Amino acid sequence: MTNHWVDIKNSDLVIVMGGNAAEAHPVGFRWAIEAKKNNGAKIMVVDPRFHRTAAVADIYMPLRSGTDIAFLSGVINYLLTNDKIQHEYVKYYTNATFLVNEGFNFEDGLFTGYDPEKRQYDKATWSYQLDEEGFAKRDMTMQDPRCVINLLKKHVSRYTPEMVERICGTKQKDFKIFCEEIAKTADPAKAATFLYALGWTQHSVGSQNIRTMAMIQLLLGNIGVAGGGVNALRGHSNVQGITDLGLFPHMLPGYMGLPTDKDVSLEAYLNRITPKPTQKGQVNYWGNTPKFFISMLKTFFGANATAENQFGYHYLPKMDQKYDHFRFIDMMYAGKVNGYLCQGFNPIASYPDKNKVLTALSKLKFLVVMDPLATDTSNFWQNYGEYNDVKTEDIQTEVFRLPTTCFAEEDGSIANSGRWLQWHWKGADAPAEAKPDIAILSEIREALIELYEKEGGRGVEQLKAMSWNYLNPSEPTAEELAKENNGYALEDLKDPNGVVLVKKGELLPSFAFLRDDGTTSSGNWIYTGQWTEKGNMMARRDSSDPSGLGNTLNWAYAWPLNRRIIYNRASADLQGKPWNAKRQLVKWNGKNWNYVDVADFGTAPPGSDVTPFIMQPEGVSRLFAIDKMAEGPFPEHYEPLETPIGTNPLHPNVISNPVARILPSDKESFGSNDKFPYVGTTYRLTEHFHFWTKHSLLNVIAQPEQFVELSEQLAAEKGIKHGDKVKVSSIRGYVKAVAVVTKRIRPLEVDGKVVHTIGIPIHWGFAGVGKKGFFANNLTPRVGDANTQTPEFKAFLVNIEKVAEA
Ligand SMILES: Nc1nc2c(c(=O)[nH]1)N[C@H]1C(S)=C(S)[C@@H](COP(=O)(O)OP(=O)(O)OC[C@H]3O[C@@H](n4cnc5c(=O)[nH]c(N)nc54)[C@H](O)[C@@H]3O)O[C@H]1N2
Ligand SMILES: Nc1nc2c(c(=O)[nH]1)N[C@H]1C(S)=C(S)[C@@H](COP(=O)(O)OP(=O)(O)OC[C@H]3O[C@@H](n4cnc5c(=O)[nH]c(N)nc54)[C@H](O)[C@@H]3O)O[C@H]1N2
Ligand SMILES: [Mo]
């Protein structure tokens, strides 16, 4: 989230689109209700299903799953044609005025530079026109046809209300209501917020769904202000922590990418990833990357990281290709993987195309499952009849279960969606032999080193170089790790006059102190400040709120630097006058800045060149994304890979995302609408949490049996009655479940056809105490977003038929 949970109460319009906050985030959703009470805010919901968020909304409208880019581009078209934008914000705080490379173009569904063989773009022309000094050219009058804003106008002009209805199935009169409501927040004193989750991310165009919304927020001046923002409601309680700490195959902590095998030296790597400013005088905060990175290497490798050995850069693994979940399941499937350590994860239930995952796991030599529960994955080799039809005797995989504790049985911090790091304390001791994950991993490390010492082999150098300075090396504590992530001064840190700012051995107060010469350490630069010489900032519990805006600066710790709303400089105009007098975050009082939030910028007076988007080399936000996105600098509607209409009304030659993540071995595993005419979409129920609450009797009682939802019209067409047993199938597999016939899902008229949707909750499987069921992922395709590799769980093709009770 650019903002945070409590801040939602400051909104004038809460849009829930691409998520179902009332059911998946029931505790946080109360702030949307507070916005209604506080400001008379409206709640507006756009979702293929009428759900419990829709039930408390002021306005609800349906759309076909996988078509939000068309809808939101239609909104941009409306805002630009009707001049409903926040002019000053757009002119000074976005790249609307920047001139785009003459070579850049968009034609028939493709941007310049597409390579159909590689299914990738050469992004050379997705750039700005540069002046002699290498800075981007601008036309502040916005007359030049190559200005970003003029190219954007042209790009979205195709998304008329008629086209939105034709693609999305949303009626034009509903769409008009949406446009009119959101346009009201072009008023500088009004803000809209978007709350989204997987209804947007789990598509082959997921990242671009979110980007289109972010562009709307920029045009309306809704980013950096109280009650506004781009607000991803995260999933597992600490999944924000997963991304912060870089627990992805291609990432390192603090949003730095893992080196590739082309980055032959530390210098080459840092040169590649450190951006240069593209406007004169801008902060370009990522310009500090070498300080973040070298301090991280100092944490990783301690005294073994020296200037002479490039601070241990060569101890890091280098990527030769993208090792995402598609790839590693594929490698297992091809028999190229010996072992798999599966920690806090249930892939046979949660990954797309369960049958492929099952075969993949069956080819391993060993599987280690670290989990408090006996999961579907740890039991994958057992036969559960139709639910898991395996021949146990044919499976060679040896499975080890290492029981772990869970969050309530240990101390630690949890990063919530609003970037708040909140410390929590152990509530109970772990049962039986369960151990914390940290202890298990530490013991594996010790055993590995011992084995290497006995038997030799490659890789021990890195393992031994790792610094491991914990009181008990077999079980580092959460406190030790939190301090290590915060970082230390390794020498006295002095200012240019020789005055000592931080003494050797002290915890760093902020990441502003990080250096690239090996004199500081920090495991994760964005977490620097979480545990200082003043103590554990995450454990603070003072809820005083002098501004009344809910920023509570002495409650826990928010990264970066305890800032609650990022880009908050954008809440005031160029002169530092807040757009909204009632919701001030930062204000220039003529002599200095007054802050209600922690400022996003230094103490420079207004009128200096520095503009609010300090993480961008331009200092402004991007309506044109230059070279960041895999699909193009502007969003474009592409059909889900399995499309119910079999065409793209905008450009029939380019139907689905031309760069979507598809591995060659999966190419034949996609169905078409002649055999599978209906849209399948998967989602959660409030009463269950994924695949673990089926181990809990109370949850199982609350929601005992697998079901699927379909409309009254489709049920009538297929002769299905409420309560009948049905079989839903895709080209990859099937599920059987009870039919819930409902008004909550309605057929939509799309491109002259009627499109039906079948809703499939995800929570069943064979492990646990309740009635067994099928995985929703028996049905889902292995195609992903090209930027994030998130699978298309929300829009794929299925068929449905009535079956006799078993
Ligand atoms: N009770 C409970 N709460 C949970 C979880 C749980 O298992 N149980 N899981 C947690 C996790 S890990 C996560 S990631 C979050 C997920 O939170 P959500 O994303 O809110 O959860 P989903 O149920 O997957 O809901 C997605 C919604 O998006 C809609 N949708 C599908 N496709 C589209 C589309 O193309 N456009 C639009 N506009 N909407 C679409 C669906 O109809 C559905 O209502 O929930 C978290 N909270
Ligand atoms: N079709 C379809 N598939 C989906 C989705 C969808 O919407 N549709 N949603 C996707 C999403 S957003 C998510 S997040 C995934 C969820 O997929 P998973 O993460 O695979 O599912 P969970 O059941 O949450 O599994 C988490 C496991 O962690 C264990 N655990 C809990 N605490 C600890 C701990 O402290 N240590 C260890 N080692 N283990 C612990 C739990 O017991 C549980 O078995 O599913 C994805 N799959
Ligand atoms: Mo999730």
Short mmCIF file of C-alpha atoms in Angstrom, two decimals, residues 39 54 159 227 257 278 297 456 535 544 574 697 736:
data_model
loop_
_atom_site.label_atom_id
_atom_site.label_comp_id
_atom_site.label_asym_id
_atom_site.label_seq_id
_atom_site.Cartn_x
_atom_site.Cartn_y
_atom_site.Cartn_z
CA ASN A 39 -16.89 11.58 5.21
CA ALA A 54 -20.92 -5.57 -2.83
CA TYR A 159 -11.87 2.63 -25.26
CA GLY A 227 -7.42 8.87 1.75
CA GLY A 257 17.37 -7.96 -8.06
CA THR A 278 16.81 11.79 -16.12
CA LEU A 297 26.87 -7.83 1.67
CA GLY A 456 34.07 -32.25 0.10
CA GLY A 535 15.15 0.23 21.24
CA SER A 544 -1.93 8.92 20.08
CA LEU A 574 4.66 23.29 -5.73
CA LEU A 697 -13.08 -28.69 13.10
CA LYS A 736 -17.03 -32.55 -8.59
#
